[in-house]
CSV table of C-alpha atoms in Angstrom, one decimal:
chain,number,residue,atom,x,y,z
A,14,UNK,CA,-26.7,-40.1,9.8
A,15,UNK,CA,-28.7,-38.4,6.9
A,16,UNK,CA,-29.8,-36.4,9.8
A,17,UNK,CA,-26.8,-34.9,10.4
A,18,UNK,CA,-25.6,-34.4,7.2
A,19,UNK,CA,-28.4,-31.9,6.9
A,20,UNK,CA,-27.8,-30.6,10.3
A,21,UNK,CA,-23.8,-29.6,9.2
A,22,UNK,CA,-24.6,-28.3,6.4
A,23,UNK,CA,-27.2,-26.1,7.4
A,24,UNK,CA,-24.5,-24.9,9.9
A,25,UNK,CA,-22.3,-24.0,7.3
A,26,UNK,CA,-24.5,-22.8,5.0
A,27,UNK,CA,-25.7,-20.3,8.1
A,28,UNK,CA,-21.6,-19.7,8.8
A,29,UNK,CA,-21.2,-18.5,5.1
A,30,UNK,CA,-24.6,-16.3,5.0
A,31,UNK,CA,-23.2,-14.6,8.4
A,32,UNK,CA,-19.7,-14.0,7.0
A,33,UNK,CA,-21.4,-12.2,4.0
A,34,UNK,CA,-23.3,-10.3,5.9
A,35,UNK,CA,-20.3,-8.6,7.8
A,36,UNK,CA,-18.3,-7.6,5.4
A,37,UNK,CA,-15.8,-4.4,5.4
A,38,UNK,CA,-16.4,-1.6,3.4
A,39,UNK,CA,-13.2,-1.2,1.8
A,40,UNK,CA,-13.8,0.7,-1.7
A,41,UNK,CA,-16.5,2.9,-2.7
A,42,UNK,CA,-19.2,5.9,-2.1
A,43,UNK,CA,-22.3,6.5,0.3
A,44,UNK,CA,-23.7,9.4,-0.7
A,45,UNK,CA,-26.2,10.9,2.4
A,46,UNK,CA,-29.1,13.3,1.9
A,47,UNK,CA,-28.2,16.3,4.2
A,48,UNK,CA,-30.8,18.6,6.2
A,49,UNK,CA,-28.8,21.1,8.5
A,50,UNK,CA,-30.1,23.3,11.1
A,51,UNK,CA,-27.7,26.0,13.0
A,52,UNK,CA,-28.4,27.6,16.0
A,53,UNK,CA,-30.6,30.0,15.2
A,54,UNK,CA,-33.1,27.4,13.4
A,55,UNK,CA,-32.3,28.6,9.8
A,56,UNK,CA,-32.2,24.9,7.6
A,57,UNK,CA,-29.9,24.0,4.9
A,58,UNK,CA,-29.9,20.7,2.2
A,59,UNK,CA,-27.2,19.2,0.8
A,60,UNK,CA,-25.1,16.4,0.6
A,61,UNK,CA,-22.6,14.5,2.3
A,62,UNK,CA,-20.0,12.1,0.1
A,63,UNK,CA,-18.3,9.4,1.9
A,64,UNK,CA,-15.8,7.8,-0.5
A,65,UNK,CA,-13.7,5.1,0.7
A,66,UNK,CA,-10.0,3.3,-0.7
A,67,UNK,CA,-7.7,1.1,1.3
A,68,UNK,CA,-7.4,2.9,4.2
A,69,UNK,CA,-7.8,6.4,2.3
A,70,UNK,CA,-11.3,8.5,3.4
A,71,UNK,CA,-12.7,11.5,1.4
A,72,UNK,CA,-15.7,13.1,3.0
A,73,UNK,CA,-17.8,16.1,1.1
A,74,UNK,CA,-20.1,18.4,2.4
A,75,UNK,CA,-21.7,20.5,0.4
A,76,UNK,CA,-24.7,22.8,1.9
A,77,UNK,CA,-27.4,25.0,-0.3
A,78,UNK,CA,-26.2,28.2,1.6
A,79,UNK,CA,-22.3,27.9,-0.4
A,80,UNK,CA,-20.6,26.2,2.6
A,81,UNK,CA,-18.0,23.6,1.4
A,82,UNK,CA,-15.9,21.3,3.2
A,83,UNK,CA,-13.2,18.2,2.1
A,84,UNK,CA,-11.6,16.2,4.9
A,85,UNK,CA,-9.0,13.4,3.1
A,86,UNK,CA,-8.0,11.3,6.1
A,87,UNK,CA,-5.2,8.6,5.1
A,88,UNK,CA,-5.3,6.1,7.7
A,89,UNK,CA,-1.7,4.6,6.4
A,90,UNK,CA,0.3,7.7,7.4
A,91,UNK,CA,-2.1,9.4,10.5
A,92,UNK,CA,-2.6,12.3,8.0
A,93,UNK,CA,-5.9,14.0,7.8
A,94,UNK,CA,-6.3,17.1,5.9
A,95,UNK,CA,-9.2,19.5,5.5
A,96,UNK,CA,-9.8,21.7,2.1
A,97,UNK,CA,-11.2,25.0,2.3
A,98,UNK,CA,-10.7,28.6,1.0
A,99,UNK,CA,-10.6,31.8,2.4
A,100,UNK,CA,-10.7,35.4,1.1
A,101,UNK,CA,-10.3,33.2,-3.0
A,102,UNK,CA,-7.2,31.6,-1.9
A,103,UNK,CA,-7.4,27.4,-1.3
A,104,UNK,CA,-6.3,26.0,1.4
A,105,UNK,CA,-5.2,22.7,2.4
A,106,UNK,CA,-5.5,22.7,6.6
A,107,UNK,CA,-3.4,19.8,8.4
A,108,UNK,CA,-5.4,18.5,11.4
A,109,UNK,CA,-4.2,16.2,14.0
A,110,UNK,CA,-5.3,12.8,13.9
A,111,UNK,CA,-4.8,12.2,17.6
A,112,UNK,CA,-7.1,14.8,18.0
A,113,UNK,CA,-10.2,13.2,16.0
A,114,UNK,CA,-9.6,10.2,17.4
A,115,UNK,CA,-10.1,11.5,21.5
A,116,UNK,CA,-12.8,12.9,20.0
A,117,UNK,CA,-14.5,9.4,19.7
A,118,UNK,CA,-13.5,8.2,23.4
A,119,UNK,CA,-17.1,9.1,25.1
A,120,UNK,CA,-18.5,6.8,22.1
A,121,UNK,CA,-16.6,4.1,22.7
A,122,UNK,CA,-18.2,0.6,24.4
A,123,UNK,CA,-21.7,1.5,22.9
A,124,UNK,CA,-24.6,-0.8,23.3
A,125,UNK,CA,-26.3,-1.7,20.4
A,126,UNK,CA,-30.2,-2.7,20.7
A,127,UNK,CA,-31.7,-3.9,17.5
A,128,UNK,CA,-35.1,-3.4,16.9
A,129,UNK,CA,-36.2,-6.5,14.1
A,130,UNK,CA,-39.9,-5.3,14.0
A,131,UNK,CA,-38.8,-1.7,12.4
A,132,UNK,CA,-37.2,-2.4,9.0
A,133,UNK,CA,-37.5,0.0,5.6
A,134,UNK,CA,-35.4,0.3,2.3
A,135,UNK,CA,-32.6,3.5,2.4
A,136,UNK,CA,-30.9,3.7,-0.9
A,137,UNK,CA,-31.7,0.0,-1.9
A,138,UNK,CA,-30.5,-1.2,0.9
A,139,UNK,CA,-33.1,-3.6,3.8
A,140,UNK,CA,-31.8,-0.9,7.2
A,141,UNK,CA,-32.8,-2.1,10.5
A,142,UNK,CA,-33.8,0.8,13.2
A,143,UNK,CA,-31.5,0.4,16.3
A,144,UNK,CA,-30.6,2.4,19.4
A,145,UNK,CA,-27.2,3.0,20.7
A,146,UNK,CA,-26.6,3.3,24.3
A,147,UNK,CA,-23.3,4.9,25.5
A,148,UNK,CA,-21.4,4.5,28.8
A,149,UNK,CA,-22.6,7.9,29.6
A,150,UNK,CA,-26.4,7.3,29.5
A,151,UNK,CA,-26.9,9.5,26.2
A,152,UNK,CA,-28.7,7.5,23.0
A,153,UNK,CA,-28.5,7.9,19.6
A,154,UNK,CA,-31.6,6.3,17.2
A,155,UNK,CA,-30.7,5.5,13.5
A,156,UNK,CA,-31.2,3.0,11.2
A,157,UNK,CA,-28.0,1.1,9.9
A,158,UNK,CA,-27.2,-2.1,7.1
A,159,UNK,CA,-25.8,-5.1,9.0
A,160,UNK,CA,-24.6,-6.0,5.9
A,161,UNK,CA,-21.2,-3.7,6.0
A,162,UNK,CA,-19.0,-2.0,8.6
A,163,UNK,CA,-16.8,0.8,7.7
A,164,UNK,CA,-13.2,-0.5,7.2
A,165,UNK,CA,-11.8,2.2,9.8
A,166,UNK,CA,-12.4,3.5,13.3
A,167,UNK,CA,-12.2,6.8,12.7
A,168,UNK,CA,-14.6,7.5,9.9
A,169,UNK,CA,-17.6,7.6,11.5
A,170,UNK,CA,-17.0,9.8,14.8
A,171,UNK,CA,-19.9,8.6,17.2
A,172,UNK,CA,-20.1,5.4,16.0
A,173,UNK,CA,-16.4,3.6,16.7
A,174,UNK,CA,-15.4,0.1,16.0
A,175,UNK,CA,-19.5,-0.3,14.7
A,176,UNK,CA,-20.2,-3.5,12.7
A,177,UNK,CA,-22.4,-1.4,10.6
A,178,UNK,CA,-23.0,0.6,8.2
A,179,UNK,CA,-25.5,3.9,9.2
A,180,UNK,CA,-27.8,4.9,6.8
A,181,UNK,CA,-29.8,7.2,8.5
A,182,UNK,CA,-28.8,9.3,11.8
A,183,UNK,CA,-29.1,13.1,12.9
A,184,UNK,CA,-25.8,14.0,13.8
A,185,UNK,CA,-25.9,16.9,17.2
A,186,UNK,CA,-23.4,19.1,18.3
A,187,UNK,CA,-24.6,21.1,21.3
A,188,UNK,CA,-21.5,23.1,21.4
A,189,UNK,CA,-21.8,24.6,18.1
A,190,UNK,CA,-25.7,24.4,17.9
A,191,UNK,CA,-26.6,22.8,15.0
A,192,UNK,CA,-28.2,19.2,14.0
A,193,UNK,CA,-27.3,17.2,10.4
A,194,UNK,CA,-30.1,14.8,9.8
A,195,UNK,CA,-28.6,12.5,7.1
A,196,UNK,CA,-30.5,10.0,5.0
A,197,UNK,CA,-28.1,7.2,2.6
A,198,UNK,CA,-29.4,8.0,-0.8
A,199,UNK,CA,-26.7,5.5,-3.0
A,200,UNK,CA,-24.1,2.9,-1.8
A,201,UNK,CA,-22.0,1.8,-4.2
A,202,UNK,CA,-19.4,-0.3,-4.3
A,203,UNK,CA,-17.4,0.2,-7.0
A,204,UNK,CA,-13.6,1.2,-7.9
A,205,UNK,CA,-12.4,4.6,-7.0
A,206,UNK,CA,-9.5,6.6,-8.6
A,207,UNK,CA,-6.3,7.4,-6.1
A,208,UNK,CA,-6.5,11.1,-7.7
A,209,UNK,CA,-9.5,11.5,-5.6
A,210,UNK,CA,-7.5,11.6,-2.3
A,211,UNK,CA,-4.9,13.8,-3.6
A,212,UNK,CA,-4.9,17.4,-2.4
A,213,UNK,CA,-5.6,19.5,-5.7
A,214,UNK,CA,-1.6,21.3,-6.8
A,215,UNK,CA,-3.9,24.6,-5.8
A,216,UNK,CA,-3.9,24.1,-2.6
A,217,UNK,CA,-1.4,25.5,-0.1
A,218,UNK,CA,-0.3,23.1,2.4
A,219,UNK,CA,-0.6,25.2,6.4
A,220,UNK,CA,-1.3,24.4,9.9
A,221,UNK,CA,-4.8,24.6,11.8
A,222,UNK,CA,-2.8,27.1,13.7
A,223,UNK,CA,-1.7,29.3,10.8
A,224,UNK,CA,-5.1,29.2,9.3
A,225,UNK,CA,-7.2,30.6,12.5
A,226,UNK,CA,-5.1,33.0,12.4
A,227,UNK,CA,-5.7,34.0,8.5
A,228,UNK,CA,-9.9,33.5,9.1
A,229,UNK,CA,-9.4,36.3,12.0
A,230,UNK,CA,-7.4,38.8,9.4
């Protein structure tokens, strides 16, 4: 009897540790490390902000050569805007949501191979090294946190409905030529003010298709 006392509680104790261990990432910042290489092999540092709300997603990439680049995606409305400027003016570029989200169909169904024996600490954190294998063949090597999952498909384009968080992963894209090696250097979970998903009063409000038509004037 005794022995199974233990035996349940161990089970539940295990239950609780697992539950804890998968738990959304609903509020708060990872801040990544950026290395970028274009096509023709010049590299750039910077850093990429991830800040997260209830459904609301600010990313932030800033590069050493001036480029600058807000997406705020609200995942309550299927809105997703992207702030940029052009000639001094600011811009605030509607995207389609329907579109970002086709964009993640080839990633879909991934297999995810863990590798136990290849652990190291990213930003505080214990990440384990682990390969993804897509329907299509293709792999992607990075090391993640099993400890979070990001609270929304879309914010993490190659890496839909993951039950992780990645902490470090070189991001390719052979159509535009350039690789984004990214390495977690905080994750904090901590409150986060509603103005930051706002899109600044500066900001004029336009199409994709209006603005590629202002960046060829």
């Amino acid at each position: 009897m005794k022995n199974k006392v233990l035996f349940l509680l161990s089970f539940l104790l295990l239950s609780v540790v697992v539950a804890m261990a998968q738990c959304p990432f609903t509020e708060g910042t990872v801040k990544y490390k950026v290395e970028f290489k274009n096509k023709a092999e010049a590299t750039f540092t910077g850093t990429y902000i991830f800040t997260f709300k209830n459904g609301f997603i600010r990313k932030e990439l800033k590069l050493s050569n001036g480029f600058e680049n807000v997406e705020l995606i609200n995942t309550n409305d299927n809105t997703v805007y992207s702030l940029r400027s052009n000639n001094g003016r600011k811009y605030a570029i509607q995207l389609s949501m329907d579109e970002m989200s086709s964009r993640q169909e080839p990633y879909k169904g991934f297999t995810m191979l863990e590798d136990p024996d290849k652990e190291k600490v990213i930003a505080g954190k214990k990440a384990m090294k682990t390969v993804l294998v897509y329907k299509n063949g293709s792999k992607a090597n990075l090391y993640v946190s099993l400890d979070w999952y990001p609270d929304k498909t879309i914010t993490y384009e190659r890496f839909p409905d993951s039950r992780f968080m990645p902490l470090e992963y070189t991001y390719s894209d052979d159509v535009k030529g350039f690789t984004m090696h990214m390495v977690a250097e905080s994750v904090s979970q901590s409150p986060v003010e509603n103005a930051v998903f706002r899109i600044p009063a500066d900001y004029k409000m336009i199409s994709n298709e209006e603005y590629k038509l202002l960046s060829q004037q």
